[in-house]
Amino acid sequence: MHAILNSSVNVSVLLHLSINELLLILLAAVFSNPKYHDSHVQLLEQIARGNRYSTDVNSLALMISRRRCRIINWERGDLIGKGSFASVYRGSNEDGLFFAAKGVSLNEHRHLCHLENEIAILKRLDHENIVQCYGTEKDGEMLYIFLELVSHGTLEKAYKNCRFKESQVSHYTRQILQGLTYLHSCKVVHGDLKCANILVTESGRIKLADFGLSKSMEDHSQSLKLGLGSSYWMAPEVANRKRVGYGFPSDIWSLGCTATEMSTRKYPQYNARNAVSLDRAIRSGKGPVVPDYLSDTLKDFINQCLQPDPNQRPTAADLLAHPFVNESSCTQPDLTELLFLF
């Protein structure tokens, strides 16, 4: 406790902690170890920034173990994924921890910039709906970032195996919104939100991932200028570089496209015959086709996300109150059918 009181966080923060948060901080302090990070100080700093913890004590203990984890001696296993700029391997360390090791060659300068950006972003983040970063390492000619291993892969893989019910789309979308709300509160724009960049655990927990194209905004009035990302999910203001810039609302547009993708098991569909007409449609503010067979509530949610004017789009926090994803209507779906197909 003496170490906690001597931390850089204002002591007044302690007066506003819940019982679970106090237990979490005390566990982090009691089980501190020279080879681990200064967990209790990190947690206090997170709480001071508004990231509250209200889960049960068992979950808190699990969070402690993840925060204190530092990968020292590890072995690279099988290749489990390959993205546009990095390869992902299954890794394990001498303590028996399994994790994902995402690596890029130090000679691939353009790809290296993406991974270094992802490292810088993830080191700042700590939320249950964002993939956990365990650290980094340079090994020979490779730079690795060590990430939480999410057993059931991406939402894209999931919907290709099984059609989602709307209850599942609602459940997943709410968690995506929770992650986005936290991300935007940390002044970070994801920049490439789509099912291929969202992971799902065996219990249906959503984890936002792939922050290589994410951008940090120093203040909420700032606009980002250079837009990158995936065309089908790209907001008009990102695609149209003649405009003033883009910010948090671009993630909301991508969320609308992602909800459409989950519901239809297809990439967002546009009335476009080729790449040129697709680009023209997106720049003009035309969103993807929203099928008539979706429920009115889901269609309304998607259409709110796909407002052509970014200033007219609701925030992630606002959308958490939408009937499609609010607490009363968004219950844990039966995931058994889905998970047996992995």
PDB file of N, CA and C in Angstrom, residues 3-80:
ATOM      1  N   ALA A   3       3.623   1.628  -1.559  1.00  0.00           N
ATOM      2  CA  ALA A   3       4.022   1.878  -2.946  1.00  0.00           C
ATOM      3  C   ALA A   3       2.891   2.524  -3.739  1.00  0.00           C
ATOM      4  N   ILE A   4       1.659   2.124  -3.419  1.00  0.00           N
ATOM      5  CA  ILE A   4       0.513   2.699  -4.118  1.00  0.00           C
ATOM      6  C   ILE A   4       0.396   4.179  -3.798  1.00  0.00           C
ATOM      7  N   LEU A   5       0.521   4.519  -2.513  1.00  0.00           N
ATOM      8  CA  LEU A   5       0.384   5.906  -2.101  1.00  0.00           C
ATOM      9  C   LEU A   5       1.518   6.763  -2.637  1.00  0.00           C
ATOM     10  N   ASN A   6       2.656   6.129  -2.921  1.00  0.00           N
ATOM     11  CA  ASN A   6       3.793   6.869  -3.451  1.00  0.00           C
ATOM     12  C   ASN A   6       3.779   6.958  -4.975  1.00  0.00           C
ATOM     13  N   SER A   7       2.729   6.409  -5.616  1.00  0.00           N
ATOM     14  CA  SER A   7       2.672   6.435  -7.074  1.00  0.00           C
ATOM     15  C   SER A   7       2.345   7.843  -7.550  1.00  0.00           C
ATOM     16  N   SER A   8       2.475   8.024  -8.880  1.00  0.00           N
ATOM     17  CA  SER A   8       2.272   9.349  -9.461  1.00  0.00           C
ATOM     18  C   SER A   8       0.800   9.741  -9.526  1.00  0.00           C
ATOM     19  N   VAL A   9      -0.114   8.796  -9.281  1.00  0.00           N
ATOM     20  CA  VAL A   9      -1.537   9.073  -9.359  1.00  0.00           C
ATOM     21  C   VAL A   9      -1.988   9.799  -8.105  1.00  0.00           C
ATOM     22  N   ASN A  10      -2.868  10.780  -8.267  1.00  0.00           N
ATOM     23  CA  ASN A  10      -3.390  11.529  -7.133  1.00  0.00           C
ATOM     24  C   ASN A  10      -4.085  10.587  -6.155  1.00  0.00           C
ATOM     25  N   VAL A  11      -3.776  10.720  -4.871  1.00  0.00           N
ATOM     26  CA  VAL A  11      -4.327   9.820  -3.851  1.00  0.00           C
ATOM     27  C   VAL A  11      -5.843   9.916  -3.786  1.00  0.00           C
ATOM     28  N   SER A  12      -6.404  11.050  -4.214  1.00  0.00           N
ATOM     29  CA  SER A  12      -7.858  11.209  -4.165  1.00  0.00           C
ATOM     30  C   SER A  12      -8.577  10.180  -5.026  1.00  0.00           C
ATOM     31  N   VAL A  13      -7.866   9.625  -6.016  1.00  0.00           N
ATOM     32  CA  VAL A  13      -8.471   8.578  -6.852  1.00  0.00           C
ATOM     33  C   VAL A  13      -8.874   7.392  -5.999  1.00  0.00           C
ATOM     34  N   LEU A  14      -8.070   7.067  -4.974  1.00  0.00           N
ATOM     35  CA  LEU A  14      -8.353   5.916  -4.113  1.00  0.00           C
ATOM     36  C   LEU A  14      -9.694   6.044  -3.413  1.00  0.00           C
ATOM     37  N   LEU A  15     -10.115   7.269  -3.133  1.00  0.00           N
ATOM     38  CA  LEU A  15     -11.347   7.490  -2.380  1.00  0.00           C
ATOM     39  C   LEU A  15     -12.585   7.159  -3.198  1.00  0.00           C
ATOM     40  N   HIS A  16     -12.435   7.016  -4.501  1.00  0.00           N
ATOM     41  CA  HIS A  16     -13.587   6.775  -5.364  1.00  0.00           C
ATOM     42  C   HIS A  16     -13.583   5.383  -5.985  1.00  0.00           C
ATOM     43  N   LEU A  17     -12.765   4.489  -5.452  1.00  0.00           N
ATOM     44  CA  LEU A  17     -12.689   3.142  -6.000  1.00  0.00           C
ATOM     45  C   LEU A  17     -13.809   2.263  -5.456  1.00  0.00           C
ATOM     46  N   SER A  18     -14.290   1.340  -6.288  1.00  0.00           N
ATOM     47  CA  SER A  18     -15.220   0.322  -5.822  1.00  0.00           C
ATOM     48  C   SER A  18     -14.449  -0.740  -5.044  1.00  0.00           C
ATOM     49  N   ILE A  19     -15.188  -1.637  -4.361  1.00  0.00           N
ATOM     50  CA  ILE A  19     -14.540  -2.719  -3.615  1.00  0.00           C
ATOM     51  C   ILE A  19     -13.708  -3.589  -4.548  1.00  0.00           C
ATOM     52  N   ASN A  20     -14.275  -3.940  -5.715  1.00  0.00           N
ATOM     53  CA  ASN A  20     -13.535  -4.772  -6.664  1.00  0.00           C
ATOM     54  C   ASN A  20     -12.274  -4.088  -7.157  1.00  0.00           C
ATOM     55  N   GLU A  21     -12.364  -2.777  -7.386  1.00  0.00           N
ATOM     56  CA  GLU A  21     -11.186  -2.054  -7.851  1.00  0.00           C
ATOM     57  C   GLU A  21     -10.108  -2.010  -6.778  1.00  0.00           C
ATOM     58  N   LEU A  22     -10.522  -1.843  -5.515  1.00  0.00           N
ATOM     59  CA  LEU A  22      -9.546  -1.867  -4.427  1.00  0.00           C
ATOM     60  C   LEU A  22      -8.871  -3.230  -4.334  1.00  0.00           C
ATOM     61  N   LEU A  23      -9.682  -4.310  -4.468  1.00  0.00           N
ATOM     62  CA  LEU A  23      -9.104  -5.656  -4.456  1.00  0.00           C
ATOM     63  C   LEU A  23      -8.113  -5.835  -5.595  1.00  0.00           C
ATOM     64  N   LEU A  24      -8.484  -5.320  -6.766  1.00  0.00           N
ATOM     65  CA  LEU A  24      -7.616  -5.438  -7.929  1.00  0.00           C
ATOM     66  C   LEU A  24      -6.279  -4.748  -7.693  1.00  0.00           C
ATOM     67  N   ILE A  25      -6.320  -3.539  -7.159  1.00  0.00           N
ATOM     68  CA  ILE A  25      -5.093  -2.781  -6.906  1.00  0.00           C
ATOM     69  C   ILE A  25      -4.245  -3.480  -5.850  1.00  0.00           C
ATOM     70  N   LEU A  26      -4.891  -3.970  -4.785  1.00  0.00           N
ATOM     71  CA  LEU A  26      -4.146  -4.637  -3.715  1.00  0.00           C
ATOM     72  C   LEU A  26      -3.502  -5.927  -4.212  1.00  0.00           C
ATOM     73  N   LEU A  27      -4.255  -6.711  -5.023  1.00  0.00           N
ATOM     74  CA  LEU A  27      -3.681  -7.931  -5.586  1.00  0.00           C
ATOM     75  C   LEU A  27      -2.461  -7.620  -6.444  1.00  0.00           C
ATOM     76  N   ALA A  28      -2.576  -6.569  -7.235  1.00  0.00           N
ATOM     77  CA  ALA A  28      -1.453  -6.198  -8.096  1.00  0.00           C
ATOM     78  C   ALA A  28      -0.235  -5.814  -7.277  1.00  0.00           C
ATOM     79  N   ALA A  29      -0.457  -5.129  -6.160  1.00  0.00           N
ATOM     80  CA  ALA A  29       0.660  -4.697  -5.319  1.00  0.00           C
ATOM     81  C   ALA A  29       1.263  -5.862  -4.539  1.00  0.00           C
ATOM     82  N   VAL A  30       0.382  -6.723  -3.977  1.00  0.00           N
ATOM     83  CA  VAL A  30       0.856  -7.834  -3.148  1.00  0.00           C
ATOM     84  C   VAL A  30       1.666  -8.825  -3.962  1.00  0.00           C
ATOM     85  N   PHE A  31       1.203  -9.099  -5.207  1.00  0.00           N
ATOM     86  CA  PHE A  31       1.872 -10.105  -6.022  1.00  0.00           C
ATOM     87  C   PHE A  31       2.888  -9.503  -6.991  1.00  0.00           C
ATOM     88  N   SER A  32       3.344  -8.295  -6.696  1.00  0.00           N
ATOM     89  CA  SER A  32       4.345  -7.683  -7.571  1.00  0.00           C
ATOM     90  C   SER A  32       5.629  -8.497  -7.527  1.00  0.00           C
ATOM     91  N   ASN A  33       6.359  -8.464  -8.622  1.00  0.00           N
ATOM     92  CA  ASN A  33       7.562  -9.266  -8.770  1.00  0.00           C
ATOM     93  C   ASN A  33       8.524  -8.486  -9.658  1.00  0.00           C
ATOM     94  N   PRO A  34       9.802  -8.500  -9.394  1.00  0.00           N
ATOM     95  CA  PRO A  34      10.745  -7.704 -10.191  1.00  0.00           C
ATOM     96  C   PRO A  34      10.669  -7.947 -11.688  1.00  0.00           C
ATOM     97  N   LYS A  35      10.245  -9.152 -12.099  1.00  0.00           N
ATOM     98  CA  LYS A  35      10.226  -9.405 -13.550  1.00  0.00           C
ATOM     99  C   LYS A  35       8.917  -8.960 -14.204  1.00  0.00           C
ATOM    100  N   TYR A  36       7.960  -8.455 -13.378  1.00  0.00           N
ATOM    101  CA  TYR A  36       6.687  -8.019 -13.916  1.00  0.00           C
ATOM    102  C   TYR A  36       6.615  -6.497 -13.985  1.00  0.00           C
ATOM    103  N   HIS A  37       5.631  -6.017 -14.739  1.00  0.00           N
ATOM    104  CA  HIS A  37       5.399  -4.589 -14.811  1.00  0.00           C
ATOM    105  C   HIS A  37       4.836  -4.078 -13.486  1.00  0.00           C
ATOM    106  N   ASP A  38       4.857  -2.753 -13.291  1.00  0.00           N
ATOM    107  CA  ASP A  38       4.338  -2.125 -12.081  1.00  0.00           C
ATOM    108  C   ASP A  38       2.817  -2.046 -12.188  1.00  0.00           C
ATOM    109  N   SER A  39       2.147  -3.196 -12.012  1.00  0.00           N
ATOM    110  CA  SER A  39       0.736  -3.325 -12.367  1.00  0.00           C
ATOM    111  C   SER A  39      -0.168  -2.376 -11.601  1.00  0.00           C
ATOM    112  N   HIS A  40       0.053  -2.242 -10.286  1.00  0.00           N
ATOM    113  CA  HIS A  40      -0.871  -1.439  -9.491  1.00  0.00           C
ATOM    114  C   HIS A  40      -0.846   0.027  -9.912  1.00  0.00           C
ATOM    115  N   VAL A  41       0.311   0.531 -10.280  1.00  0.00           N
ATOM    116  CA  VAL A  41       0.411   1.916 -10.735  1.00  0.00           C
ATOM    117  C   VAL A  41      -0.298   2.074 -12.078  1.00  0.00           C
ATOM    118  N   GLN A  42      -0.104   1.099 -12.977  1.00  0.00           N
ATOM    119  CA  GLN A  42      -0.775   1.154 -14.274  1.00  0.00           C
ATOM    120  C   GLN A  42      -2.292   1.162 -14.102  1.00  0.00           C
ATOM    121  N   LEU A  43      -2.787   0.328 -13.203  1.00  0.00           N
ATOM    122  CA  LEU A  43      -4.231   0.235 -13.000  1.00  0.00           C
ATOM    123  C   LEU A  43      -4.797   1.526 -12.431  1.00  0.00           C
ATOM    124  N   LEU A  44      -4.086   2.120 -11.474  1.00  0.00           N
ATOM    125  CA  LEU A  44      -4.534   3.392 -10.923  1.00  0.00           C
ATOM    126  C   LEU A  44      -4.591   4.468 -12.006  1.00  0.00           C
ATOM    127  N   GLU A  45      -3.605   4.473 -12.868  1.00  0.00           N
ATOM    128  CA  GLU A  45      -3.587   5.457 -13.949  1.00  0.00           C
ATOM    129  C   GLU A  45      -4.763   5.245 -14.894  1.00  0.00           C
ATOM    130  N   GLN A  46      -5.087   3.955 -15.167  1.00  0.00           N
ATOM    131  CA  GLN A  46      -6.227   3.652 -16.030  1.00  0.00           C
ATOM    132  C   GLN A  46      -7.525   4.136 -15.392  1.00  0.00           C
ATOM    133  N   ILE A  47      -7.695   3.874 -14.095  1.00  0.00           N
ATOM    134  CA  ILE A  47      -8.918   4.280 -13.398  1.00  0.00           C
ATOM    135  C   ILE A  47      -9.022   5.797 -13.360  1.00  0.00           C
ATOM    136  N   ALA A  48      -7.893   6.471 -13.157  1.00  0.00           N
ATOM    137  CA  ALA A  48      -7.888   7.930 -13.132  1.00  0.00           C
ATOM    138  C   ALA A  48      -8.336   8.508 -14.471  1.00  0.00           C
ATOM    139  N   ARG A  49      -8.091   7.756 -15.573  1.00  0.00           N
ATOM    140  CA  ARG A  49      -8.515   8.210 -16.896  1.00  0.00           C
ATOM    141  C   ARG A  49      -9.955   7.808 -17.203  1.00  0.00           C
ATOM    142  N   GLY A  50     -10.614   7.141 -16.264  1.00  0.00           N
ATOM    143  CA  GLY A  50     -12.020   6.823 -16.450  1.00  0.00           C
ATOM    144  C   GLY A  50     -12.318   5.401 -16.840  1.00  0.00           C
ATOM    145  N   ASN A  51     -11.322   4.524 -16.904  1.00  0.00           N
ATOM    146  CA  ASN A  51     -11.550   3.122 -17.253  1.00  0.00           C
ATOM    147  C   ASN A  51     -11.903   2.352 -15.986  1.00  0.00           C
ATOM    148  N   ARG A  52     -13.196   2.129 -15.752  1.00  0.00           N
ATOM    149  CA  ARG A  52     -13.659   1.518 -14.511  1.00  0.00           C
ATOM    150  C   ARG A  52     -13.674  -0.002 -14.621  1.00  0.00           C
ATOM    151  N   TYR A  53     -13.504  -0.653 -13.464  1.00  0.00           N
ATOM    152  CA  TYR A  53     -13.501  -2.112 -13.415  1.00  0.00           C
ATOM    153  C   TYR A  53     -14.615  -2.557 -12.464  1.00  0.00           C
ATOM    154  N   SER A  54     -15.524  -3.400 -12.957  1.00  0.00           N
ATOM    155  CA  SER A  54     -16.650  -3.816 -12.131  1.00  0.00           C
ATOM    156  C   SER A  54     -16.905  -5.308 -12.217  1.00  0.00           C
ATOM    157  N   THR A  55     -15.937  -6.074 -12.685  1.00  0.00           N
ATOM    158  CA  THR A  55     -16.120  -7.512 -12.818  1.00  0.00           C
ATOM    159  C   THR A  55     -15.878  -8.212 -11.495  1.00  0.00           C
ATOM    160  N   ASP A  56     -16.151  -9.536 -11.439  1.00  0.00           N
ATOM    161  CA  ASP A  56     -15.977 -10.270 -10.199  1.00  0.00           C
ATOM    162  C   ASP A  56     -14.497 -10.479  -9.908  1.00  0.00           C
ATOM    163  N   VAL A  57     -14.219 -10.950  -8.676  1.00  0.00           N
ATOM    164  CA  VAL A  57     -12.835 -11.057  -8.223  1.00  0.00           C
ATOM    165  C   VAL A  57     -12.040 -12.044  -9.070  1.00  0.00           C
ATOM    166  N   ASN A  58     -12.669 -13.159  -9.507  1.00  0.00           N
ATOM    167  CA  ASN A  58     -11.952 -14.115 -10.353  1.00  0.00           C
ATOM    168  C   ASN A  58     -11.502 -13.463 -11.659  1.00  0.00           C
ATOM    169  N   SER A  59     -12.391 -12.654 -12.244  1.00  0.00           N
ATOM    170  CA  SER A  59     -12.018 -11.957 -13.470  1.00  0.00           C
ATOM    171  C   SER A  59     -10.908 -10.957 -13.204  1.00  0.00           C
ATOM    172  N   LEU A  60     -10.976 -10.313 -12.031  1.00  0.00           N
ATOM    173  CA  LEU A  60      -9.929  -9.356 -11.681  1.00  0.00           C
ATOM    174  C   LEU A  60      -8.584 -10.049 -11.552  1.00  0.00           C
ATOM    175  N   ALA A  61      -8.584 -11.249 -10.960  1.00  0.00           N
ATOM    176  CA  ALA A  61      -7.325 -11.989 -10.822  1.00  0.00           C
ATOM    177  C   ALA A  61      -6.756 -12.345 -12.192  1.00  0.00           C
ATOM    178  N   LEU A  62      -7.651 -12.692 -13.139  1.00  0.00           N
ATOM    179  CA  LEU A  62      -7.195 -13.000 -14.487  1.00  0.00           C
ATOM    180  C   LEU A  62      -6.605 -11.760 -15.150  1.00  0.00           C
ATOM    181  N   MET A  63      -7.256 -10.619 -14.916  1.00  0.00           N
ATOM    182  CA  MET A  63      -6.741  -9.372 -15.469  1.00  0.00           C
ATOM    183  C   MET A  63      -5.368  -9.055 -14.894  1.00  0.00           C
ATOM    184  N   ILE A  64      -5.191  -9.342 -13.592  1.00  0.00           N
ATOM    185  CA  ILE A  64      -3.890  -9.117 -12.949  1.00  0.00           C
ATOM    186  C   ILE A  64      -2.815  -9.943 -13.644  1.00  0.00           C
ATOM    187  N   SER A  65      -3.100 -11.235 -13.855  1.00  0.00           N
ATOM    188  CA  SER A  65      -2.081 -12.116 -14.427  1.00  0.00           C
ATOM    189  C   SER A  65      -1.683 -11.657 -15.821  1.00  0.00           C
ATOM    190  N   ARG A  66      -2.652 -11.137 -16.587  1.00  0.00           N
ATOM    191  CA  ARG A  66      -2.341 -10.677 -17.933  1.00  0.00           C
ATOM    192  C   ARG A  66      -1.520  -9.397 -17.893  1.00  0.00           C
ATOM    193  N   ARG A  67      -1.863  -8.503 -16.976  1.00  0.00           N
ATOM    194  CA  ARG A  67      -1.139  -7.243 -16.915  1.00  0.00           C
ATOM    195  C   ARG A  67       0.292  -7.434 -16.429  1.00  0.00           C
ATOM    196  N   ARG A  68       0.502  -8.452 -15.592  1.00  0.00           N
ATOM    197  CA  ARG A  68       1.837  -8.641 -15.035  1.00  0.00           C
ATOM    198  C   ARG A  68       2.722  -9.493 -15.943  1.00  0.00           C
ATOM    199  N   CYS A  69       2.119 -10.012 -17.020  1.00  0.00           N
ATOM    200  CA  CYS A  69       2.867 -10.916 -17.892  1.00  0.00           C
ATOM    201  C   CYS A  69       3.908 -10.149 -18.701  1.00  0.00           C
ATOM    202  N   ARG A  70       5.097 -10.687 -18.711  1.00  0.00           N
ATOM    203  CA  ARG A  70       6.150 -10.170 -19.584  1.00  0.00           C
ATOM    204  C   ARG A  70       6.813 -11.360 -20.267  1.00  0.00           C
ATOM    205  N   ILE A  71       6.847 -11.339 -21.582  1.00  0.00           N
ATOM    206  CA  ILE A  71       7.425 -12.437 -22.345  1.00  0.00           C
ATOM    207  C   ILE A  71       8.941 -12.274 -22.374  1.00  0.00           C
ATOM    208  N   ILE A  72       9.652 -13.264 -21.795  1.00  0.00           N
ATOM    209  CA  ILE A  72      11.118 -13.196 -21.767  1.00  0.00           C
ATOM    210  C   ILE A  72      11.710 -14.285 -22.657  1.00  0.00           C
ATOM    211  N   ASN A  73      11.595 -15.530 -22.239  1.00  0.00           N
ATOM    212  CA  ASN A  73      12.087 -16.653 -23.044  1.00  0.00           C
ATOM    213  C   ASN A  73      10.891 -17.317 -23.720  1.00  0.00           C
ATOM    214  N   TRP A  74      10.897 -17.343 -25.042  1.00  0.00           N
ATOM    215  CA  TRP A  74       9.730 -17.861 -25.747  1.00  0.00           C
ATOM    216  C   TRP A  74      10.160 -18.623 -26.997  1.00  0.00           C
ATOM    217  N   GLU A  75       9.232 -19.431 -27.496  1.00  0.00           N
ATOM    218  CA  GLU A  75       9.467 -20.197 -28.715  1.00  0.00           C
ATOM    219  C   GLU A  75       8.373 -19.887 -29.728  1.00  0.00           C
ATOM    220  N   ARG A  76       8.780 -19.763 -30.988  1.00  0.00           N
ATOM    221  CA  ARG A  76       7.826 -19.504 -32.054  1.00  0.00           C
ATOM    222  C   ARG A  76       7.284 -20.815 -32.585  1.00  0.00           C
ATOM    223  N   GLY A  77       5.957 -20.913 -32.664  1.00  0.00           N
ATOM    224  CA  GLY A  77       5.310 -22.116 -33.167  1.00  0.00           C
ATOM    225  C   GLY A  77       4.804 -21.940 -34.585  1.00  0.00           C
ATOM    226  N   ASP A  78       3.673 -22.563 -34.871  1.00  0.00           N
ATOM    227  CA  ASP A  78       3.117 -22.573 -36.221  1.00  0.00           C
ATOM    228  C   ASP A  78       2.612 -21.194 -36.641  1.00  0.00           C
ATOM    229  N   LEU A  79       2.615 -20.971 -37.947  1.00  0.00           N
ATOM    230  CA  LEU A  79       1.992 -19.782 -38.517  1.00  0.00           C
ATOM    231  C   LEU A  79       0.477 -19.925 -38.387  1.00  0.00           C
ATOM    232  N   ILE A  80      -0.177 -18.939 -37.779  1.00  0.00           N
ATOM    233  CA  ILE A  80      -1.627 -19.023 -37.585  1.00  0.00           C
ATOM    234  C   ILE A  80      -2.383 -17.952 -38.355  1.00  0.00           C
TER     235      ILE A  80
END
